[in-house]
Amino acid sequence: MRNKLVVLAIVVASCFAYTKLMARVGSGSPPPDAPLEQQADLIRVYKSERRMLLLRGDFPISTYRISLGTAADAGPKQREGDERTPEGRYEIDWRNPKSMAYLSLHISYPNPDDRRNAEAGGFPAGGDIMIHGLPNGWGLFGNVHHLWDWTDGCVAVTNSEMRDIWARVPNHTPIEIMP
């Protein structure tokens, strides 16, 4: 029994070290922007369906299965560390090609109402809510990540899907996150 615990501890420590190392290595080069007619002008996330759509006008141009925060079904994000995914209207306000997860687009959470509500409860609102791929170095797991919600409140897709999203979503694209 003791040997199994030692092996388990070594495996866990190795996975942690690998993840930290790969986070420093980064995602590699982001893809070029898609032609204007293939770019989204709205992102819509349906939390209960674990589905995200890119829309141009009223027409979906791409659909993705997603994973969310581990407490996504408990309602909208209320404060830092609650592991919920926000709900409401935001925008993509910046992007990070060297994030610890494969590429990432920042969602403009918290807005003034989110900040006010969190502070009224005596908590910081939190932030760093992103659309991103899998943690760097773990992309081989692809669609397996859909089996459970595993983020801290972000919207996660596969790495190949993230390349497509990165190319099709310019900064300042609105995002609506529905329950």
Coordinates of N, CA and C in Angstrom, one line a residue:
M1 N 0.8 -1.2 0.0 CA 0.0 0.0 0.0 C 0.9 1.3 0.0
R2 N 1.9 1.2 0.8 CA 2.8 2.4 0.9 C 3.5 2.7 -0.4
N3 N 3.9 1.6 -1.2 CA 4.5 1.8 -2.5 C 3.6 2.4 -3.5
K4 N 2.3 2.0 -3.4 CA 1.3 2.6 -4.3 C 1.1 4.1 -4.0
L5 N 1.1 4.5 -2.8 CA 1.0 5.9 -2.4 C 2.2 6.7 -2.9
V6 N 3.4 6.1 -2.8 CA 4.6 6.8 -3.2 C 4.6 7.0 -4.8
V7 N 4.2 5.9 -5.5 CA 4.0 6.0 -6.9 C 3.0 7.1 -7.3
L8 N 1.9 7.1 -6.7 CA 0.8 8.0 -6.9 C 1.3 9.5 -6.7
A9 N 2.1 9.7 -5.6 CA 2.6 11.0 -5.3 C 3.6 11.4 -6.3
I10 N 4.4 10.5 -6.8 CA 5.4 10.8 -7.9 C 4.7 11.2 -9.2
V11 N 3.6 10.4 -9.5 CA 2.8 10.7 -10.7 C 2.2 12.1 -10.6
V12 N 1.6 12.4 -9.5 CA 0.9 13.7 -9.3 C 2.0 14.8 -9.4
A13 N 3.1 14.7 -8.7 CA 4.1 15.7 -8.8 C 4.7 15.9 -10.2
S14 N 4.8 14.8 -10.9 CA 5.3 14.8 -12.3 C 4.4 15.6 -13.2
C15 N 3.1 15.3 -13.1 CA 2.0 15.9 -13.9 C 2.0 17.4 -13.5
F16 N 2.1 17.8 -12.3 CA 2.2 19.2 -11.9 C 3.4 19.9 -12.5
A17 N 4.6 19.3 -12.4 CA 5.8 19.9 -12.9 C 5.7 20.0 -14.4
Y18 N 5.2 19.0 -15.1 CA 5.0 19.0 -16.6 C 4.1 20.2 -17.0
T19 N 3.0 20.3 -16.3 CA 2.1 21.4 -16.6 C 2.7 22.8 -16.4
K20 N 3.4 23.0 -15.3 CA 4.1 24.2 -15.0 C 5.2 24.5 -16.1
L21 N 5.9 23.5 -16.5 CA 6.9 23.7 -17.5 C 6.3 24.1 -18.9
M22 N 5.2 23.3 -19.3 CA 4.6 23.6 -20.5 C 3.9 25.0 -20.5
A23 N 3.5 25.5 -19.4 CA 2.9 26.8 -19.3 C 3.9 27.8 -19.6
R24 N 5.2 27.6 -19.2 CA 6.2 28.5 -19.6 C 6.6 28.5 -21.0
V25 N 6.5 27.3 -21.6 CA 6.8 27.1 -23.0 C 5.9 27.9 -23.9
G26 N 4.6 27.9 -23.6 CA 3.6 28.6 -24.3 C 2.9 27.8 -25.4
S27 N 2.1 28.5 -26.1 CA 1.2 27.9 -27.1 C 1.8 27.8 -28.5
G28 N 2.8 28.5 -28.8 CA 3.3 28.6 -30.1 C 2.7 29.8 -30.9
S29 N 2.8 29.8 -32.2 CA 2.3 30.9 -32.9 C 0.8 30.8 -33.2
P30 N 0.1 32.0 -33.0 CA -1.3 32.0 -33.2 C -1.6 32.0 -34.7
P31 N -2.7 31.6 -35.2 CA -3.0 31.6 -36.6 C -3.3 33.0 -37.1
P32 N -3.2 33.2 -38.4 CA -3.6 34.5 -38.9 C -5.1 34.7 -38.8
D33 N -5.5 36.0 -38.9 CA -6.9 36.3 -38.9 C -7.6 35.7 -40.1
A34 N -8.8 35.3 -39.9 CA -9.7 34.8 -41.0 C -10.1 36.0 -41.9
P35 N -10.5 35.7 -43.1 CA -11.0 36.8 -44.0 C -12.2 37.4 -43.3
L36 N -12.5 38.7 -43.5 CA -13.5 39.5 -42.8 C -14.9 38.8 -42.9
E37 N -15.2 38.2 -44.0 CA -16.5 37.6 -44.2 C -16.7 36.3 -43.4
Q38 N -15.6 35.8 -42.9 CA -15.6 34.6 -42.0 C -15.5 34.9 -40.5
Q39 N -15.4 36.2 -40.2 CA -15.2 36.5 -38.8 C -16.6 36.7 -38.1
A40 N -16.6 36.4 -36.8 CA -17.8 36.5 -36.0 C -18.0 38.0 -35.6
D41 N -19.3 38.3 -35.5 CA -19.6 39.6 -34.9 C -20.4 39.5 -33.5
L42 N -20.6 38.2 -33.1 CA -21.2 37.9 -31.8 C -20.8 36.4 -31.4
I43 N -20.5 36.3 -30.2 CA -20.3 34.9 -29.6 C -21.5 34.7 -28.6
R44 N -22.1 33.5 -28.7 CA -23.2 33.2 -27.8 C -22.8 31.9 -27.1
V45 N -22.8 31.9 -25.8 CA -22.5 30.7 -25.0 C -23.8 30.2 -24.3
Y46 N -24.2 29.0 -24.4 CA -25.3 28.4 -23.7 C -24.7 27.4 -22.7
K47 N -24.6 27.9 -21.4 CA -24.0 27.1 -20.4 C -24.7 25.8 -20.2
S48 N -26.0 25.8 -20.1 CA -26.7 24.5 -19.8 C -26.5 23.5 -20.9
E49 N -26.3 23.9 -22.1 CA -26.1 23.0 -23.2 C -24.6 22.7 -23.5
R50 N -23.7 23.4 -22.8 CA -22.3 23.3 -23.0 C -22.0 23.5 -24.5
R51 N -22.5 24.6 -25.0 CA -22.3 24.9 -26.4 C -22.0 26.4 -26.6
M52 N -21.1 26.7 -27.6 CA -20.8 28.0 -27.9 C -20.9 28.2 -29.4
L53 N -21.5 29.3 -29.8 CA -21.7 29.6 -31.3 C -21.0 30.9 -31.6
L54 N -20.4 30.9 -32.8 CA -19.9 32.1 -33.4 C -20.9 32.5 -34.4
L55 N -21.4 33.8 -34.4 CA -22.4 34.2 -35.3 C -21.9 35.4 -36.1
R56 N -22.4 35.5 -37.3 CA -22.1 36.6 -38.2 C -23.5 37.0 -38.7
G57 N -23.9 38.2 -38.3 CA -25.3 38.6 -38.5 C -26.2 37.7 -37.6
D58 N -27.2 37.1 -38.1 CA -28.0 36.2 -37.4 C -27.7 34.7 -37.7
F59 N -26.6 34.5 -38.4 CA -26.3 33.1 -38.8 C -25.1 32.5 -38.1
P60 N -25.3 31.3 -37.6 CA -24.1 30.7 -36.9 C -23.1 30.3 -38.0
I61 N -21.8 30.6 -37.7 CA -20.8 30.2 -38.6 C -19.9 29.1 -38.0
S62 N -20.0 28.9 -36.7 CA -19.3 27.8 -36.1 C -20.0 27.4 -34.8
T63 N -20.0 26.2 -34.4 CA -20.5 25.7 -33.1 C -19.5 24.8 -32.5
Y64 N -19.3 24.9 -31.1 CA -18.3 24.2 -30.4 C -18.9 23.6 -29.1
R65 N -18.5 22.4 -28.8 CA -18.8 21.8 -27.5 C -17.8 22.4 -26.5
I66 N -18.2 22.8 -25.3 CA -17.4 23.5 -24.4 C -17.4 22.8 -23.0
S67 N -16.3 23.1 -22.2 CA -16.3 22.8 -20.8 C -16.2 24.2 -20.1
L68 N -16.8 24.2 -18.9 CA -16.9 25.4 -18.1 C -16.3 25.3 -16.8
G69 N -16.6 26.3 -15.9 CA -16.1 26.3 -14.5 C -16.7 25.1 -13.8
T70 N -16.0 24.6 -12.8 CA -16.4 23.4 -12.1 C -17.8 23.6 -11.4
A71 N -18.1 24.8 -11.1 CA -19.4 25.1 -10.5 C -20.3 25.9 -11.4
A72 N -20.2 25.7 -12.7 CA -20.9 26.5 -13.7 C -22.5 26.4 -13.5
D73 N -22.9 25.3 -13.1 CA -24.4 25.1 -12.9 C -25.0 25.7 -11.7
A74 N -24.1 26.3 -10.8 CA -24.6 26.9 -9.6 C -25.0 28.4 -9.8
G75 N -25.1 28.8 -11.1 CA -25.5 30.2 -11.4 C -24.3 31.0 -11.9
P76 N -24.6 32.3 -12.0 CA -23.5 33.2 -12.6 C -22.4 33.4 -11.6
K77 N -21.2 33.7 -12.1 CA -20.1 34.1 -11.3 C -20.4 35.2 -10.3
Q78 N -20.1 35.1 -9.1 CA -20.4 36.1 -8.1 C -19.2 36.7 -7.4
R79 N -18.1 35.9 -7.4 CA -16.9 36.4 -6.8 C -15.7 35.6 -7.2
E80 N -14.5 36.1 -6.9 CA -13.3 35.4 -7.2 C -13.2 34.0 -6.5
G81 N -12.8 33.0 -7.2 CA -12.7 31.7 -6.6 C -13.9 30.8 -6.5
D82 N -15.0 31.3 -7.0 CA -16.3 30.5 -6.9 C -16.4 29.4 -7.9
E83 N -15.5 29.5 -8.9 CA -15.4 28.5 -10.0 C -16.6 28.4 -10.9
R84 N -17.4 29.5 -10.9 CA -18.5 29.7 -11.7 C -18.2 30.4 -13.0
T85 N -18.9 30.2 -14.0 CA -18.7 30.9 -15.3 C -19.7 32.1 -15.3
P86 N -19.3 33.3 -15.7 CA -20.2 34.5 -15.6 C -21.4 34.3 -16.6
E87 N -22.4 35.1 -16.4 CA -23.6 35.1 -17.3 C -23.8 36.6 -17.5
G88 N -24.2 36.9 -18.8 CA -24.5 38.3 -19.2 C -23.8 38.6 -20.5
R89 N -23.7 39.9 -20.7 CA -23.1 40.4 -22.0 C -21.8 41.1 -21.7
Y90 N -20.7 40.6 -22.3 CA -19.4 41.1 -22.2 C -18.8 41.3 -23.6
E91 N -17.5 41.5 -23.7 CA -16.8 41.5 -25.0 C -15.4 40.9 -24.8
I92 N -14.9 40.5 -25.9 CA -13.5 40.0 -26.0 C -12.6 41.2 -26.0
D93 N -11.9 41.5 -24.9 CA -11.2 42.8 -24.8 C -9.7 42.7 -25.0
W94 N -9.1 41.5 -25.0 CA -7.7 41.3 -25.3 C -7.4 39.8 -25.5
R95 N -6.3 39.5 -26.0 CA -5.9 38.1 -26.3 C -4.5 37.8 -25.8
N96 N -4.3 36.5 -25.5 CA -2.9 36.1 -25.0 C -2.5 34.9 -25.8
P97 N -1.5 35.1 -26.6 CA -0.9 34.0 -27.4 C 0.0 33.1 -26.6
K98 N 0.4 33.6 -25.4 CA 1.4 32.9 -24.5 C 0.8 32.5 -23.2
S99 N -0.5 32.2 -23.2 CA -1.1 31.8 -21.9 C -0.8 30.4 -21.5
M100 N -1.1 30.1 -20.2 CA -0.8 28.7 -19.8 C -1.7 27.7 -20.4
A101 N -2.8 28.1 -21.0 CA -3.7 27.2 -21.8 C -3.4 27.6 -23.3
Y102 N -3.8 26.7 -24.2 CA -3.5 27.0 -25.6 C -4.3 28.2 -26.1
L103 N -3.6 29.3 -26.3 CA -4.2 30.5 -26.8 C -5.3 30.9 -25.8
S104 N -5.6 32.2 -25.7 CA -6.7 32.6 -24.9 C -7.3 34.0 -25.3
L105 N -8.6 34.1 -25.2 CA -9.3 35.4 -25.5 C -9.9 35.8 -24.2
H106 N -9.6 37.0 -23.7 CA -10.1 37.4 -22.5 C -11.5 38.0 -22.6
I107 N -12.4 37.5 -21.7 CA -13.8 38.0 -21.6 C -13.8 39.2 -20.6
S108 N -14.5 40.2 -20.9 CA -14.4 41.5 -20.1 C -15.1 41.4 -18.7
Y109 N -15.2 40.3 -18.1 CA -15.7 40.1 -16.8 C -14.6 40.6 -15.8
P110 N -14.9 41.3 -14.8 CA -16.2 41.8 -14.3 C -16.5 43.1 -14.9
N111 N -17.8 43.3 -15.1 CA -18.3 44.6 -15.5 C -18.6 45.4 -14.2
P112 N -19.0 46.7 -14.3 CA -19.3 47.4 -13.1 C -20.3 46.8 -12.2
D113 N -21.4 46.2 -12.7 CA -22.4 45.5 -11.9 C -21.8 44.3 -11.2
D114 N -21.0 43.5 -11.9 CA -20.4 42.3 -11.3 C -19.5 42.8 -10.1
R115 N -18.7 43.8 -10.3 CA -17.8 44.3 -9.3 C -18.6 44.8 -8.1
R116 N -19.6 45.6 -8.3 CA -20.4 46.1 -7.2 C -21.1 45.0 -6.4
N117 N -21.6 44.0 -7.1 CA -22.3 42.9 -6.4 C -21.3 42.1 -5.6
A118 N -20.1 41.9 -6.1 CA -19.1 41.1 -5.3 C -18.7 41.9 -4.1
E119 N -18.4 43.2 -4.3 CA -17.9 44.0 -3.2 C -19.0 44.2 -2.1
A120 N -20.3 44.2 -2.6 CA -21.4 44.3 -1.6 C -21.4 43.1 -0.7
G121 N -20.9 41.9 -1.2 CA -20.8 40.7 -0.4 C -19.5 40.6 0.4
G122 N -18.6 41.6 0.2 CA -17.3 41.6 0.8 C -16.3 40.8 0.2
F123 N -16.4 40.6 -1.1 CA -15.5 39.7 -1.9 C -14.9 40.5 -3.1
P124 N -13.7 40.1 -3.6 CA -13.3 40.6 -4.9 C -14.1 39.9 -6.0
A125 N -14.3 40.6 -7.1 CA -15.1 40.0 -8.2 C -14.3 38.9 -8.9
G126 N -13.0 39.0 -8.9 CA -12.2 38.1 -9.7 C -12.0 38.6 -11.1
G127 N -11.5 37.8 -12.0 CA -11.2 38.2 -13.4 C -10.5 37.1 -14.1
D128 N -9.8 37.4 -15.1 CA -9.1 36.4 -15.9 C -10.0 35.3 -16.4
I129 N -11.2 35.7 -16.8 CA -12.1 34.7 -17.4 C -11.8 34.7 -18.9
M130 N -11.5 33.6 -19.5 CA -11.1 33.4 -20.9 C -11.8 32.4 -21.6
I131 N -11.7 32.5 -22.9 CA -12.0 31.3 -23.8 C -10.6 30.8 -24.2
H132 N -10.4 29.5 -23.9 CA -9.1 29.0 -24.2 C -9.1 27.5 -24.6
G133 N -8.0 27.0 -25.1 CA -7.8 25.6 -25.4 C -7.4 24.9 -24.1
L134 N -6.8 23.7 -24.3 CA -6.4 22.9 -23.2 C -5.1 23.4 -22.6
P135 N -4.8 23.1 -21.4 CA -3.5 23.5 -20.8 C -2.3 23.1 -21.8
N136 N -1.3 23.9 -21.9 CA -0.2 23.6 -22.9 C 0.4 22.3 -22.5
G137 N 0.6 21.5 -23.5 CA 1.2 20.2 -23.3 C 0.2 19.1 -23.1
W138 N -1.1 19.4 -23.0 CA -2.1 18.4 -22.7 C -3.1 18.3 -23.9
G139 N -2.8 18.9 -25.0 CA -3.7 18.9 -26.2 C -4.0 17.6 -26.7
L140 N -3.2 16.6 -26.5 CA -3.5 15.2 -27.0 C -4.8 14.6 -26.4
F141 N -5.3 15.2 -25.3 CA -6.5 14.7 -24.7 C -7.8 15.2 -25.5
G142 N -7.6 16.2 -26.4 CA -8.7 16.6 -27.2 C -10.1 16.6 -26.6
N143 N -11.0 15.9 -27.2 CA -12.4 15.9 -26.8 C -12.6 15.2 -25.5
V144 N -11.7 14.6 -24.9 CA -11.9 13.9 -23.6 C -12.2 15.0 -22.5
H145 N -11.7 16.2 -22.7 CA -12.0 17.3 -21.7 C -13.5 17.6 -21.6
H146 N -14.3 17.2 -22.5 CA -15.7 17.4 -22.5 C -16.4 16.6 -21.5
L147 N -15.7 15.6 -20.9 CA -16.4 14.7 -20.0 C -16.8 15.3 -18.7
W148 N -16.1 16.4 -18.3 CA -16.4 17.1 -17.1 C -16.0 18.6 -17.2
D149 N -16.6 19.4 -16.4 CA -16.2 20.8 -16.3 C -15.0 20.9 -15.4
W150 N -14.0 21.6 -15.9 CA -12.7 21.5 -15.2 C -12.0 22.9 -15.1
T151 N -12.6 24.0 -15.6 CA -11.9 25.3 -15.5 C -12.3 26.0 -14.2
D152 N -11.6 27.1 -14.0 CA -11.9 27.9 -12.8 C -13.0 28.9 -13.1
G153 N -13.7 28.8 -14.2 CA -14.8 29.7 -14.6 C -14.7 30.1 -16.1
C154 N -13.7 29.6 -16.8 CA -13.5 29.9 -18.2 C -14.3 29.1 -19.1
V155 N -14.2 29.3 -20.4 CA -14.9 28.5 -21.4 C -13.7 27.8 -22.2
A156 N -13.7 26.5 -22.2 CA -12.6 25.7 -22.8 C -13.1 24.9 -24.0
V157 N -12.2 24.9 -25.0 CA -12.5 24.1 -26.2 C -11.2 23.3 -26.5
T158 N -11.2 22.5 -27.5 CA -10.0 21.8 -27.9 C -9.0 22.8 -28.6
N159 N -7.8 22.4 -28.7 CA -6.7 23.3 -29.3 C -7.0 23.7 -30.7
S160 N -7.5 22.7 -31.5 CA -7.8 23.0 -32.9 C -9.0 23.9 -33.0
E161 N -9.9 23.8 -32.1 CA -11.1 24.7 -32.1 C -10.6 26.1 -31.7
M162 N -9.7 26.1 -30.8 CA -9.2 27.4 -30.3 C -8.5 28.2 -31.4
R163 N -7.8 27.5 -32.3 CA -7.1 28.1 -33.4 C -8.2 28.7 -34.3
D164 N -9.2 28.0 -34.5 CA -10.3 28.5 -35.4 C -11.0 29.7 -34.7
I165 N -11.3 29.7 -33.5 CA -11.9 30.8 -32.7 C -11.0 32.0 -32.8
W166 N -9.7 31.8 -32.5 CA -8.7 32.9 -32.5 C -8.8 33.7 -33.8
A167 N -8.8 32.9 -34.9 CA -8.8 33.5 -36.2 C -10.1 34.2 -36.6
R168 N -11.2 33.7 -36.0 CA -12.5 34.3 -36.4 C -13.1 35.3 -35.5
V169 N -12.4 35.5 -34.3 CA -13.0 36.5 -33.3 C -12.0 37.6 -33.1
P170 N -12.4 38.8 -33.7 CA -11.5 40.0 -33.4 C -11.8 40.5 -32.0
N171 N -10.8 41.3 -31.5 CA -11.1 42.0 -30.3 C -12.3 42.9 -30.4
H172 N -13.0 43.1 -29.3 CA -14.2 43.8 -29.1 C -15.4 43.1 -29.6
T173 N -15.3 41.8 -30.0 CA -16.5 41.1 -30.3 C -17.3 40.8 -29.1
P174 N -18.6 41.2 -29.1 CA -19.5 40.9 -28.0 C -19.7 39.4 -27.7
I175 N -19.8 39.1 -26.5 CA -20.1 37.7 -26.1 C -21.3 37.7 -25.1
E176 N -22.3 36.9 -25.4 CA -23.4 36.7 -24.5 C -23.4 35.3 -23.9
I177 N -23.3 35.3 -22.6 CA -23.3 34.0 -21.9 C -24.6 33.8 -21.2
M178 N -25.3 32.8 -21.6 CA -26.7 32.5 -21.1 C -26.6 31.3 -20.1
P179 N -27.6 31.3 -19.2 CA -27.6 30.2 -18.3 C -27.8 28.8 -19.0

